[in-house]
């Protein structure tokens, strides 16, 4: 397929008042363009930042498009906001990819961020170590299931250390409560893995609760750029009559 024949990739970010979020997402999409030269890569936000998703889609008109959520689990935005935006484009050929997580490439990126923060290979088998996987949280039960699955993947990646999912909003446990639970199990060397695509209020609040080390958000890690393209390719392969991947699929 020639580059001009490929659907446009529109990465859909949530949006944040933290200016670092927009610069991080912009840099991530530059990585995606480097990996796939000639691919038209755009950005759209659900709220708070420009360009807004509706404006991005309006500018593309009926150009074939794949929406790739820069979101880490199933939830309201993926299930409702993206289909609504796609349906608002008359005659649009718009496919919606799965959210990024859970996926082994995210476990790779999370483990790398922990290593950057000071995690050592021997911590993976230590009886004193533990990890809290800090995420935004959602009232959608499938979102929580995705985060739990991601915690399991990260624990396997790190060598079997317990990884407890925790949430900055909407759900329990909070990061401090998860830290307390691990401490009660005799785990005193507790790291916080930042399960956020970019810096922001929730990521900062979660990091501040770390009793030992706190990893940076996923950000521009190369595995995240590869995963964006993987989700794009999955959705692009759909027949035109099927516009949305089953979100429950792996």
JSON list of C-alpha atoms in Angstrom, two decimals:
[
{"chain": "A", "resi": 1, "resn": "UNK", "atom": "CA", "xyz": [0.00, 0.00, 0.00]},
{"chain": "A", "resi": 2, "resn": "UNK", "atom": "CA", "xyz": [1.39, 3.38, -1.00]},
{"chain": "A", "resi": 3, "resn": "UNK", "atom": "CA", "xyz": [1.79, 5.95, 1.82]},
{"chain": "A", "resi": 4, "resn": "UNK", "atom": "CA", "xyz": [-0.93, 8.11, 0.24]},
{"chain": "A", "resi": 5, "resn": "UNK", "atom": "CA", "xyz": [-3.35, 5.15, 0.33]},
{"chain": "A", "resi": 6, "resn": "UNK", "atom": "CA", "xyz": [-3.00, 4.55, 4.06]},
{"chain": "A", "resi": 7, "resn": "UNK", "atom": "CA", "xyz": [-5.70, 5.86, 6.38]},
{"chain": "A", "resi": 8, "resn": "UNK", "atom": "CA", "xyz": [-4.75, 8.79, 8.55]},
{"chain": "A", "resi": 9, "resn": "UNK", "atom": "CA", "xyz": [-3.82, 7.85, 12.11]},
{"chain": "A", "resi": 10, "resn": "UNK", "atom": "CA", "xyz": [-5.50, 10.12, 14.62]},
{"chain": "A", "resi": 11, "resn": "UNK", "atom": "CA", "xyz": [-4.12, 9.61, 18.11]},
{"chain": "A", "resi": 12, "resn": "UNK", "atom": "CA", "xyz": [-6.79, 10.50, 20.66]},
{"chain": "A", "resi": 13, "resn": "UNK", "atom": "CA", "xyz": [-5.44, 11.91, 23.92]},
{"chain": "A", "resi": 14, "resn": "UNK", "atom": "CA", "xyz": [-7.55, 12.79, 26.92]},
{"chain": "A", "resi": 15, "resn": "UNK", "atom": "CA", "xyz": [-6.17, 16.30, 27.40]},
{"chain": "A", "resi": 16, "resn": "UNK", "atom": "CA", "xyz": [-4.63, 17.91, 30.48]},
{"chain": "A", "resi": 17, "resn": "UNK", "atom": "CA", "xyz": [-4.08, 21.30, 32.06]},
{"chain": "A", "resi": 18, "resn": "UNK", "atom": "CA", "xyz": [-0.46, 20.31, 32.62]},
{"chain": "A", "resi": 19, "resn": "UNK", "atom": "CA", "xyz": [1.52, 21.77, 29.68]},
{"chain": "A", "resi": 20, "resn": "UNK", "atom": "CA", "xyz": [3.93, 18.83, 29.82]},
{"chain": "A", "resi": 21, "resn": "UNK", "atom": "CA", "xyz": [1.17, 16.51, 28.65]},
{"chain": "A", "resi": 22, "resn": "UNK", "atom": "CA", "xyz": [0.77, 18.17, 25.27]},
{"chain": "A", "resi": 23, "resn": "UNK", "atom": "CA", "xyz": [4.52, 18.38, 24.66]},
{"chain": "A", "resi": 24, "resn": "UNK", "atom": "CA", "xyz": [4.92, 14.72, 25.63]},
{"chain": "A", "resi": 25, "resn": "UNK", "atom": "CA", "xyz": [2.17, 13.51, 23.30]},
{"chain": "A", "resi": 26, "resn": "UNK", "atom": "CA", "xyz": [3.56, 15.65, 20.48]},
{"chain": "A", "resi": 27, "resn": "UNK", "atom": "CA", "xyz": [7.01, 14.12, 20.93]},
{"chain": "A", "resi": 28, "resn": "UNK", "atom": "CA", "xyz": [5.51, 10.62, 21.03]},
{"chain": "A", "resi": 29, "resn": "UNK", "atom": "CA", "xyz": [3.76, 11.18, 17.72]},
{"chain": "A", "resi": 30, "resn": "UNK", "atom": "CA", "xyz": [7.05, 12.37, 16.23]},
{"chain": "A", "resi": 31, "resn": "UNK", "atom": "CA", "xyz": [8.44, 8.95, 17.16]},
{"chain": "A", "resi": 32, "resn": "UNK", "atom": "CA", "xyz": [5.49, 7.30, 15.43]},
{"chain": "A", "resi": 33, "resn": "UNK", "atom": "CA", "xyz": [6.19, 9.30, 12.26]},
{"chain": "A", "resi": 34, "resn": "UNK", "atom": "CA", "xyz": [9.85, 8.23, 12.36]},
{"chain": "A", "resi": 35, "resn": "UNK", "atom": "CA", "xyz": [8.78, 4.59, 12.56]},
{"chain": "A", "resi": 36, "resn": "UNK", "atom": "CA", "xyz": [6.28, 4.90, 9.70]},
{"chain": "A", "resi": 37, "resn": "UNK", "atom": "CA", "xyz": [7.56, 7.52, 7.21]},
{"chain": "A", "resi": 38, "resn": "UNK", "atom": "CA", "xyz": [4.86, 9.02, 5.02]},
{"chain": "A", "resi": 39, "resn": "UNK", "atom": "CA", "xyz": [2.00, 8.10, 7.34]},
{"chain": "A", "resi": 40, "resn": "UNK", "atom": "CA", "xyz": [-0.29, 11.03, 8.08]},
{"chain": "A", "resi": 41, "resn": "UNK", "atom": "CA", "xyz": [-0.38, 11.23, 11.89]},
{"chain": "A", "resi": 42, "resn": "UNK", "atom": "CA", "xyz": [-2.69, 13.71, 13.61]},
{"chain": "A", "resi": 43, "resn": "UNK", "atom": "CA", "xyz": [-3.71, 14.48, 17.17]},
{"chain": "A", "resi": 44, "resn": "UNK", "atom": "CA", "xyz": [-7.13, 15.07, 18.70]},
{"chain": "A", "resi": 45, "resn": "UNK", "atom": "CA", "xyz": [-8.07, 15.66, 22.35]},
{"chain": "A", "resi": 46, "resn": "UNK", "atom": "CA", "xyz": [-11.24, 14.65, 24.12]},
{"chain": "A", "resi": 47, "resn": "UNK", "atom": "CA", "xyz": [-11.13, 17.80, 26.23]},
{"chain": "A", "resi": 48, "resn": "UNK", "atom": "CA", "xyz": [-8.94, 20.56, 27.72]},
{"chain": "A", "resi": 49, "resn": "UNK", "atom": "CA", "xyz": [-6.39, 20.87, 24.88]},
{"chain": "A", "resi": 50, "resn": "UNK", "atom": "CA", "xyz": [-6.43, 21.80, 21.23]},
{"chain": "A", "resi": 51, "resn": "UNK", "atom": "CA", "xyz": [-6.80, 20.38, 18.73]},
{"chain": "A", "resi": 52, "resn": "UNK", "atom": "CA", "xyz": [-10.03, 18.83, 19.93]},
{"chain": "A", "resi": 53, "resn": "UNK", "atom": "CA", "xyz": [-10.95, 15.50, 18.34]},
{"chain": "A", "resi": 54, "resn": "UNK", "atom": "CA", "xyz": [-14.08, 16.91, 16.68]},
{"chain": "A", "resi": 55, "resn": "UNK", "atom": "CA", "xyz": [-12.01, 19.66, 15.04]},
{"chain": "A", "resi": 56, "resn": "UNK", "atom": "CA", "xyz": [-9.37, 17.22, 13.83]},
{"chain": "A", "resi": 57, "resn": "UNK", "atom": "CA", "xyz": [-12.01, 14.97, 12.25]},
{"chain": "A", "resi": 58, "resn": "UNK", "atom": "CA", "xyz": [-13.77, 17.95, 10.71]},
{"chain": "A", "resi": 59, "resn": "UNK", "atom": "CA", "xyz": [-10.52, 19.02, 9.06]},
{"chain": "A", "resi": 60, "resn": "UNK", "atom": "CA", "xyz": [-10.08, 15.54, 7.55]},
{"chain": "A", "resi": 61, "resn": "UNK", "atom": "CA", "xyz": [-13.56, 15.39, 6.04]},
{"chain": "A", "resi": 62, "resn": "UNK", "atom": "CA", "xyz": [-14.16, 11.97, 4.47]},
{"chain": "A", "resi": 63, "resn": "UNK", "atom": "CA", "xyz": [-10.47, 10.97, 4.49]},
{"chain": "A", "resi": 64, "resn": "UNK", "atom": "CA", "xyz": [-10.20, 7.34, 5.66]},
{"chain": "A", "resi": 65, "resn": "UNK", "atom": "CA", "xyz": [-9.12, 7.50, 9.29]},
{"chain": "A", "resi": 66, "resn": "UNK", "atom": "CA", "xyz": [-8.18, 5.25, 12.18]},
{"chain": "A", "resi": 67, "resn": "UNK", "atom": "CA", "xyz": [-8.73, 6.59, 15.69]},
{"chain": "A", "resi": 68, "resn": "UNK", "atom": "CA", "xyz": [-6.13, 5.18, 18.09]},
{"chain": "A", "resi": 69, "resn": "UNK", "atom": "CA", "xyz": [-6.92, 5.96, 21.73]},
{"chain": "A", "resi": 70, "resn": "UNK", "atom": "CA", "xyz": [-3.94, 7.15, 23.76]},
{"chain": "A", "resi": 71, "resn": "UNK", "atom": "CA", "xyz": [-5.88, 5.59, 26.60]},
{"chain": "A", "resi": 72, "resn": "UNK", "atom": "CA", "xyz": [-4.77, 2.59, 28.60]},
{"chain": "A", "resi": 73, "resn": "UNK", "atom": "CA", "xyz": [-7.99, 0.69, 29.18]},
{"chain": "A", "resi": 74, "resn": "UNK", "atom": "CA", "xyz": [-11.61, 0.34, 28.20]},
{"chain": "A", "resi": 75, "resn": "UNK", "atom": "CA", "xyz": [-13.92, 2.96, 29.63]},
{"chain": "A", "resi": 76, "resn": "UNK", "atom": "CA", "xyz": [-16.40, 5.72, 28.86]},
{"chain": "A", "resi": 77, "resn": "UNK", "atom": "CA", "xyz": [-14.12, 7.67, 26.53]},
{"chain": "A", "resi": 78, "resn": "UNK", "atom": "CA", "xyz": [-13.29, 4.65, 24.39]},
{"chain": "A", "resi": 79, "resn": "UNK", "atom": "CA", "xyz": [-16.80, 3.20, 24.39]},
{"chain": "A", "resi": 80, "resn": "UNK", "atom": "CA", "xyz": [-18.82, 6.39, 23.99]},
{"chain": "A", "resi": 81, "resn": "UNK", "atom": "CA", "xyz": [-16.81, 9.52, 23.16]},
{"chain": "A", "resi": 82, "resn": "UNK", "atom": "CA", "xyz": [-14.88, 8.07, 20.23]},
{"chain": "A", "resi": 83, "resn": "UNK", "atom": "CA", "xyz": [-17.89, 6.42, 18.53]},
{"chain": "A", "resi": 84, "resn": "UNK", "atom": "CA", "xyz": [-19.87, 9.65, 19.01]},
{"chain": "A", "resi": 85, "resn": "UNK", "atom": "CA", "xyz": [-17.12, 11.69, 17.36]},
{"chain": "A", "resi": 86, "resn": "UNK", "atom": "CA", "xyz": [-16.88, 9.21, 14.48]},
{"chain": "A", "resi": 87, "resn": "UNK", "atom": "CA", "xyz": [-20.65, 9.16, 13.95]},
{"chain": "A", "resi": 88, "resn": "UNK", "atom": "CA", "xyz": [-20.70, 12.96, 13.71]},
{"chain": "A", "resi": 89, "resn": "UNK", "atom": "CA", "xyz": [-18.72, 12.86, 10.43]},
{"chain": "A", "resi": 90, "resn": "UNK", "atom": "CA", "xyz": [-21.18, 12.40, 7.53]},
{"chain": "A", "resi": 91, "resn": "UNK", "atom": "CA", "xyz": [-19.94, 9.75, 5.13]},
{"chain": "A", "resi": 92, "resn": "UNK", "atom": "CA", "xyz": [-16.74, 9.25, 7.09]},
{"chain": "A", "resi": 93, "resn": "UNK", "atom": "CA", "xyz": [-14.71, 6.05, 6.81]},
{"chain": "A", "resi": 94, "resn": "UNK", "atom": "CA", "xyz": [-13.52, 5.97, 10.42]},
{"chain": "A", "resi": 95, "resn": "UNK", "atom": "CA", "xyz": [-12.27, 2.92, 12.25]},
{"chain": "A", "resi": 96, "resn": "UNK", "atom": "CA", "xyz": [-11.70, 2.83, 16.01]},
{"chain": "A", "resi": 97, "resn": "UNK", "atom": "CA", "xyz": [-8.77, 0.89, 17.42]},
{"chain": "A", "resi": 98, "resn": "UNK", "atom": "CA", "xyz": [-8.58, -0.74, 20.80]},
{"chain": "A", "resi": 99, "resn": "UNK", "atom": "CA", "xyz": [-7.16, 1.18, 23.73]},
{"chain": "A", "resi": 100, "resn": "UNK", "atom": "CA", "xyz": [-3.44, 0.66, 24.25]},
{"chain": "A", "resi": 101, "resn": "UNK", "atom": "CA", "xyz": [-3.71, -1.64, 27.23]},
{"chain": "A", "resi": 102, "resn": "UNK", "atom": "CA", "xyz": [-3.34, -4.17, 28.43]},
{"chain": "A", "resi": 103, "resn": "UNK", "atom": "CA", "xyz": [-0.43, -5.26, 26.27]},
{"chain": "A", "resi": 104, "resn": "UNK", "atom": "CA", "xyz": [3.09, -6.73, 26.76]},
{"chain": "A", "resi": 105, "resn": "UNK", "atom": "CA", "xyz": [4.63, -3.65, 25.15]},
{"chain": "A", "resi": 106, "resn": "UNK", "atom": "CA", "xyz": [3.24, -1.59, 28.00]},
{"chain": "A", "resi": 107, "resn": "UNK", "atom": "CA", "xyz": [4.82, -3.99, 30.48]},
{"chain": "A", "resi": 108, "resn": "UNK", "atom": "CA", "xyz": [8.11, -3.42, 28.66]},
{"chain": "A", "resi": 109, "resn": "UNK", "atom": "CA", "xyz": [7.75, 0.34, 28.95]},
{"chain": "A", "resi": 110, "resn": "UNK", "atom": "CA", "xyz": [6.64, 0.25, 32.59]},
{"chain": "A", "resi": 111, "resn": "UNK", "atom": "CA", "xyz": [9.56, -1.98, 33.55]},
{"chain": "A", "resi": 112, "resn": "UNK", "atom": "CA", "xyz": [11.99, 0.32, 31.74]},
{"chain": "A", "resi": 113, "resn": "UNK", "atom": "CA", "xyz": [10.65, 3.37, 33.57]},
{"chain": "A", "resi": 114, "resn": "UNK", "atom": "CA", "xyz": [11.03, 1.56, 36.90]},
{"chain": "A", "resi": 115, "resn": "UNK", "atom": "CA", "xyz": [14.63, 0.66, 36.01]},
{"chain": "A", "resi": 116, "resn": "UNK", "atom": "CA", "xyz": [15.34, 4.30, 35.22]},
{"chain": "A", "resi": 117, "resn": "UNK", "atom": "CA", "xyz": [14.01, 5.20, 38.67]},
{"chain": "A", "resi": 118, "resn": "UNK", "atom": "CA", "xyz": [16.30, 2.74, 40.45]},
{"chain": "A", "resi": 119, "resn": "UNK", "atom": "CA", "xyz": [14.62, -0.67, 40.27]},
{"chain": "A", "resi": 120, "resn": "UNK", "atom": "CA", "xyz": [17.17, -3.48, 40.17]},
{"chain": "A", "resi": 121, "resn": "UNK", "atom": "CA", "xyz": [16.81, -6.95, 38.61]},
{"chain": "A", "resi": 122, "resn": "UNK", "atom": "CA", "xyz": [17.20, -8.58, 42.03]},
{"chain": "A", "resi": 123, "resn": "UNK", "atom": "CA", "xyz": [14.20, -6.64, 43.32]},
{"chain": "A", "resi": 124, "resn": "UNK", "atom": "CA", "xyz": [11.98, -8.83, 41.16]},
{"chain": "A", "resi": 125, "resn": "UNK", "atom": "CA", "xyz": [12.62, -11.85, 43.37]},
{"chain": "A", "resi": 126, "resn": "UNK", "atom": "CA", "xyz": [13.08, -10.02, 46.68]},
{"chain": "A", "resi": 127, "resn": "UNK", "atom": "CA", "xyz": [10.75, -10.82, 49.55]},
{"chain": "A", "resi": 128, "resn": "UNK", "atom": "CA", "xyz": [10.95, -7.16, 50.57]},
{"chain": "A", "resi": 129, "resn": "UNK", "atom": "CA", "xyz": [9.97, -5.53, 47.27]},
{"chain": "A", "resi": 130, "resn": "UNK", "atom": "CA", "xyz": [6.60, -4.69, 45.80]},
{"chain": "A", "resi": 131, "resn": "UNK", "atom": "CA", "xyz": [5.10, -2.44, 43.16]},
{"chain": "A", "resi": 132, "resn": "UNK", "atom": "CA", "xyz": [1.99, -0.28, 43.05]},
{"chain": "A", "resi": 133, "resn": "UNK", "atom": "CA", "xyz": [0.65, 0.22, 39.54]},
{"chain": "A", "resi": 134, "resn": "UNK", "atom": "CA", "xyz": [-0.86, 3.70, 39.74]},
{"chain": "A", "resi": 135, "resn": "UNK", "atom": "CA", "xyz": [-3.55, 4.51, 37.18]},
{"chain": "A", "resi": 136, "resn": "UNK", "atom": "CA", "xyz": [-6.26, 7.11, 36.70]},
{"chain": "A", "resi": 137, "resn": "UNK", "atom": "CA", "xyz": [-9.23, 4.88, 37.55]},
{"chain": "A", "resi": 138, "resn": "UNK", "atom": "CA", "xyz": [-12.67, 4.49, 36.01]},
{"chain": "A", "resi": 139, "resn": "UNK", "atom": "CA", "xyz": [-16.07, 3.33, 37.21]},
{"chain": "A", "resi": 140, "resn": "UNK", "atom": "CA", "xyz": [-16.29, 1.02, 34.20]},
{"chain": "A", "resi": 141, "resn": "UNK", "atom": "CA", "xyz": [-15.65, -2.52, 35.51]},
{"chain": "A", "resi": 142, "resn": "UNK", "atom": "CA", "xyz": [-13.91, -3.49, 32.26]},
{"chain": "A", "resi": 143, "resn": "UNK", "atom": "CA", "xyz": [-11.42, -0.68, 32.78]},
{"chain": "A", "resi": 144, "resn": "UNK", "atom": "CA", "xyz": [-10.55, -2.03, 36.21]},
{"chain": "A", "resi": 145, "resn": "UNK", "atom": "CA", "xyz": [-10.22, -5.54, 34.75]},
{"chain": "A", "resi": 146, "resn": "UNK", "atom": "CA", "xyz": [-7.78, -4.19, 32.15]},
{"chain": "A", "resi": 147, "resn": "UNK", "atom": "CA", "xyz": [-5.68, -2.52, 34.85]},
{"chain": "A", "resi": 148, "resn": "UNK", "atom": "CA", "xyz": [-5.58, -5.69, 36.92]},
{"chain": "A", "resi": 149, "resn": "UNK", "atom": "CA", "xyz": [-4.45, -7.63, 33.87]},
{"chain": "A", "resi": 150, "resn": "UNK", "atom": "CA", "xyz": [-1.74, -5.04, 33.26]},
{"chain": "A", "resi": 151, "resn": "UNK", "atom": "CA", "xyz": [-0.57, -5.41, 36.86]},
{"chain": "A", "resi": 152, "resn": "UNK", "atom": "CA", "xyz": [-0.27, -9.17, 36.32]},
{"chain": "A", "resi": 153, "resn": "UNK", "atom": "CA", "xyz": [1.72, -8.61, 33.10]},
{"chain": "A", "resi": 154, "resn": "UNK", "atom": "CA", "xyz": [4.09, -6.22, 34.84]},
{"chain": "A", "resi": 155, "resn": "UNK", "atom": "CA", "xyz": [4.60, -8.62, 37.75]},
{"chain": "A", "resi": 156, "resn": "UNK", "atom": "CA", "xyz": [5.52, -11.38, 35.30]},
{"chain": "A", "resi": 157, "resn": "UNK", "atom": "CA", "xyz": [7.86, -9.02, 33.46]},
{"chain": "A", "resi": 158, "resn": "UNK", "atom": "CA", "xyz": [9.61, -8.08, 36.71]},
{"chain": "A", "resi": 159, "resn": "UNK", "atom": "CA", "xyz": [10.18, -11.66, 37.80]},
{"chain": "A", "resi": 160, "resn": "UNK", "atom": "CA", "xyz": [7.16, -12.43, 39.94]},
{"chain": "A", "resi": 161, "resn": "UNK", "atom": "CA", "xyz": [7.16, -9.50, 42.38]},
{"chain": "A", "resi": 162, "resn": "UNK", "atom": "CA", "xyz": [3.65, -8.59, 43.61]},
{"chain": "A", "resi": 163, "resn": "UNK", "atom": "CA", "xyz": [2.13, -5.69, 41.67]},
{"chain": "A", "resi": 164, "resn": "UNK", "atom": "CA", "xyz": [-1.00, -4.11, 43.14]},
{"chain": "A", "resi": 165, "resn": "UNK", "atom": "CA", "xyz": [-3.20, -1.89, 40.96]},
{"chain": "A", "resi": 166, "resn": "UNK", "atom": "CA", "xyz": [-4.23, 1.42, 42.53]},
{"chain": "A", "resi": 167, "resn": "UNK", "atom": "CA", "xyz": [-6.23, 4.39, 41.37]},
{"chain": "A", "resi": 168, "resn": "UNK", "atom": "CA", "xyz": [-6.04, 8.16, 41.55]},
{"chain": "A", "resi": 169, "resn": "UNK", "atom": "CA", "xyz": [-9.84, 8.53, 41.26]},
{"chain": "A", "resi": 170, "resn": "UNK", "atom": "CA", "xyz": [-13.15, 6.67, 41.11]},
{"chain": "A", "resi": 171, "resn": "UNK", "atom": "CA", "xyz": [-11.94, 3.34, 42.56]},
{"chain": "A", "resi": 172, "resn": "UNK", "atom": "CA", "xyz": [-10.21, 1.79, 45.54]},
{"chain": "A", "resi": 173, "resn": "UNK", "atom": "CA", "xyz": [-7.53, 1.21, 46.55]},
{"chain": "A", "resi": 174, "resn": "UNK", "atom": "CA", "xyz": [-5.77, 4.54, 46.38]},
{"chain": "A", "resi": 175, "resn": "UNK", "atom": "CA", "xyz": [-1.99, 4.53, 46.01]},
{"chain": "A", "resi": 176, "resn": "UNK", "atom": "CA", "xyz": [-1.42, 5.15, 49.75]},
{"chain": "A", "resi": 177, "resn": "UNK", "atom": "CA", "xyz": [-3.84, 2.32, 50.60]},
{"chain": "A", "resi": 178, "resn": "UNK", "atom": "CA", "xyz": [-2.07, -0.04, 48.20]},
{"chain": "A", "resi": 179, "resn": "UNK", "atom": "CA", "xyz": [1.28, 0.89, 49.75]},
{"chain": "A", "resi": 180, "resn": "UNK", "atom": "CA", "xyz": [-0.15, 0.16, 53.18]},
{"chain": "A", "resi": 181, "resn": "UNK", "atom": "CA", "xyz": [-1.46, -3.22, 52.03]},
{"chain": "A", "resi": 182, "resn": "UNK", "atom": "CA", "xyz": [1.93, -4.24, 50.63]},
{"chain": "A", "resi": 183, "resn": "UNK", "atom": "CA", "xyz": [3.64, -3.06, 53.82]},
{"chain": "A", "resi": 184, "resn": "UNK", "atom": "CA", "xyz": [1.29, -5.28, 55.83]},
{"chain": "A", "resi": 185, "resn": "UNK", "atom": "CA", "xyz": [2.54, -8.21, 53.73]},
{"chain": "A", "resi": 186, "resn": "UNK", "atom": "CA", "xyz": [6.13, -7.46, 54.76]},
{"chain": "A", "resi": 187, "resn": "UNK", "atom": "CA", "xyz": [7.00, -5.57, 51.58]},
{"chain": "A", "resi": 188, "resn": "UNK", "atom": "CA", "xyz": [8.93, -2.47, 52.62]},
{"chain": "A", "resi": 189, "resn": "UNK", "atom": "CA", "xyz": [10.77, -1.68, 49.39]},
{"chain": "A", "resi": 190, "resn": "UNK", "atom": "CA", "xyz": [7.78, -0.38, 47.44]},
{"chain": "A", "resi": 191, "resn": "UNK", "atom": "CA", "xyz": [7.97, 1.30, 44.04]},
{"chain": "A", "resi": 192, "resn": "UNK", "atom": "CA", "xyz": [5.21, 3.14, 42.23]},
{"chain": "A", "resi": 193, "resn": "UNK", "atom": "CA", "xyz": [4.88, 2.43, 38.51]},
{"chain": "A", "resi": 194, "resn": "UNK", "atom": "CA", "xyz": [3.22, 5.32, 36.69]},
{"chain": "A", "resi": 195, "resn": "UNK", "atom": "CA", "xyz": [0.53, 3.88, 34.41]},
{"chain": "A", "resi": 196, "resn": "UNK", "atom": "CA", "xyz": [-0.14, 7.21, 32.73]},
{"chain": "A", "resi": 197, "resn": "UNK", "atom": "CA", "xyz": [0.57, 8.18, 29.14]},
{"chain": "A", "resi": 198, "resn": "UNK", "atom": "CA", "xyz": [1.90, 11.62, 30.10]},
{"chain": "A", "resi": 199, "resn": "UNK", "atom": "CA", "xyz": [2.61, 13.84, 33.12]},
{"chain": "A", "resi": 200, "resn": "UNK", "atom": "CA", "xyz": [-0.34, 15.41, 34.87]},
{"chain": "A", "resi": 201, "resn": "UNK", "atom": "CA", "xyz": [-2.13, 15.91, 38.17]},
{"chain": "A", "resi": 202, "resn": "UNK", "atom": "CA", "xyz": [-2.89, 12.23, 38.81]},
{"chain": "A", "resi": 203, "resn": "UNK", "atom": "CA", "xyz": [0.62, 11.09, 37.88]},
{"chain": "A", "resi": 204, "resn": "UNK", "atom": "CA", "xyz": [2.20, 13.67, 40.17]},
{"chain": "A", "resi": 205, "resn": "UNK", "atom": "CA", "xyz": [-0.11, 12.85, 43.06]},
{"chain": "A", "resi": 206, "resn": "UNK", "atom": "CA", "xyz": [0.60, 9.12, 42.69]},
{"chain": "A", "resi": 207, "resn": "UNK", "atom": "CA", "xyz": [4.37, 9.65, 42.57]},
{"chain": "A", "resi": 208, "resn": "UNK", "atom": "CA", "xyz": [4.25, 11.77, 45.72]},
{"chain": "A", "resi": 209, "resn": "UNK", "atom": "CA", "xyz": [2.81, 8.78, 47.62]},
{"chain": "A", "resi": 210, "resn": "UNK", "atom": "CA", "xyz": [5.76, 6.51, 46.79]},
{"chain": "A", "resi": 211, "resn": "UNK", "atom": "CA", "xyz": [7.68, 5.40, 49.90]},
{"chain": "A", "resi": 212, "resn": "UNK", "atom": "CA", "xyz": [10.72, 4.43, 47.84]},
{"chain": "A", "resi": 213, "resn": "UNK", "atom": "CA", "xyz": [10.98, 5.16, 44.10]},
{"chain": "A", "resi": 214, "resn": "UNK", "atom": "CA", "xyz": [8.43, 6.47, 41.62]},
{"chain": "A", "resi": 215, "resn": "UNK", "atom": "CA", "xyz": [8.75, 5.89, 37.89]},
{"chain": "A", "resi": 216, "resn": "UNK", "atom": "CA", "xyz": [8.05, 8.51, 35.27]},
{"chain": "A", "resi": 217, "resn": "UNK", "atom": "CA", "xyz": [4.91, 8.16, 33.09]},
{"chain": "A", "resi": 218, "resn": "UNK", "atom": "CA", "xyz": [5.13, 6.10, 29.89]},
{"chain": "A", "resi": 219, "resn": "UNK", "atom": "CA", "xyz": [5.70, 9.25, 27.84]},
{"chain": "A", "resi": 220, "resn": "UNK", "atom": "CA", "xyz": [7.78, 8.82, 24.70]},
{"chain": "A", "resi": 221, "resn": "UNK", "atom": "CA", "xyz": [9.09, 5.34, 25.40]},
{"chain": "A", "resi": 222, "resn": "UNK", "atom": "CA", "xyz": [9.74, 3.56, 22.06]},
{"chain": "A", "resi": 223, "resn": "UNK", "atom": "CA", "xyz": [7.48, 0.65, 23.02]},
{"chain": "A", "resi": 224, "resn": "UNK", "atom": "CA", "xyz": [4.56, 3.05, 23.25]},
{"chain": "A", "resi": 225, "resn": "UNK", "atom": "CA", "xyz": [5.17, 4.32, 19.72]},
{"chain": "A", "resi": 226, "resn": "UNK", "atom": "CA", "xyz": [5.33, 0.73, 18.44]},
{"chain": "A", "resi": 227, "resn": "UNK", "atom": "CA", "xyz": [2.10, -0.11, 20.24]},
{"chain": "A", "resi": 228, "resn": "UNK", "atom": "CA", "xyz": [0.30, 2.86, 18.68]},
{"chain": "A", "resi": 229, "resn": "UNK", "atom": "CA", "xyz": [1.21, 1.55, 15.23]},
{"chain": "A", "resi": 230, "resn": "UNK", "atom": "CA", "xyz": [0.23, -2.00, 16.20]},
{"chain": "A", "resi": 231, "resn": "UNK", "atom": "CA", "xyz": [-3.24, -0.84, 17.23]},
{"chain": "A", "resi": 232, "resn": "UNK", "atom": "CA", "xyz": [-3.48, 1.22, 14.03]},
{"chain": "A", "resi": 233, "resn": "UNK", "atom": "CA", "xyz": [-2.56, -1.78, 11.88]},
{"chain": "A", "resi": 234, "resn": "UNK", "atom": "CA", "xyz": [-5.08, -4.00, 13.66]},
{"chain": "A", "resi": 235, "resn": "UNK", "atom": "CA", "xyz": [-7.89, -1.54, 13.01]},
{"chain": "A", "resi": 236, "resn": "UNK", "atom": "CA", "xyz": [-6.76, -0.77, 9.46]},
{"chain": "A", "resi": 237, "resn": "UNK", "atom": "CA", "xyz": [-7.06, -4.46, 8.60]},
{"chain": "A", "resi": 238, "resn": "UNK", "atom": "CA", "xyz": [-10.79, -4.44, 9.34]},
{"chain": "A", "resi": 239, "resn": "UNK", "atom": "CA", "xyz": [-13.17, -4.67, 6.39]},
{"chain": "A", "resi": 240, "resn": "UNK", "atom": "CA", "xyz": [-14.81, -1.33, 5.67]},
{"chain": "A", "resi": 241, "resn": "UNK", "atom": "CA", "xyz": [-18.16, -2.61, 6.90]},
{"chain": "A", "resi": 242, "resn": "UNK", "atom": "CA", "xyz": [-16.67, -3.32, 10.33]},
{"chain": "A", "resi": 243, "resn": "UNK", "atom": "CA", "xyz": [-15.59, -0.02, 11.78]},
{"chain": "A", "resi": 244, "resn": "UNK", "atom": "CA", "xyz": [-14.72, -0.91, 15.33]},
{"chain": "A", "resi": 245, "resn": "UNK", "atom": "CA", "xyz": [-12.58, -3.65, 16.87]},
{"chain": "A", "resi": 246, "resn": "UNK", "atom": "CA", "xyz": [-14.16, -5.71, 19.59]},
{"chain": "A", "resi": 247, "resn": "UNK", "atom": "CA", "xyz": [-12.78, -4.03, 22.69]},
{"chain": "A", "resi": 248, "resn": "UNK", "atom": "CA", "xyz": [-12.79, -7.23, 24.68]},
{"chain": "A", "resi": 249, "resn": "UNK", "atom": "CA", "xyz": [-10.29, -8.87, 22.34]},
{"chain": "A", "resi": 250, "resn": "UNK", "atom": "CA", "xyz": [-6.62, -9.15, 23.29]}
]
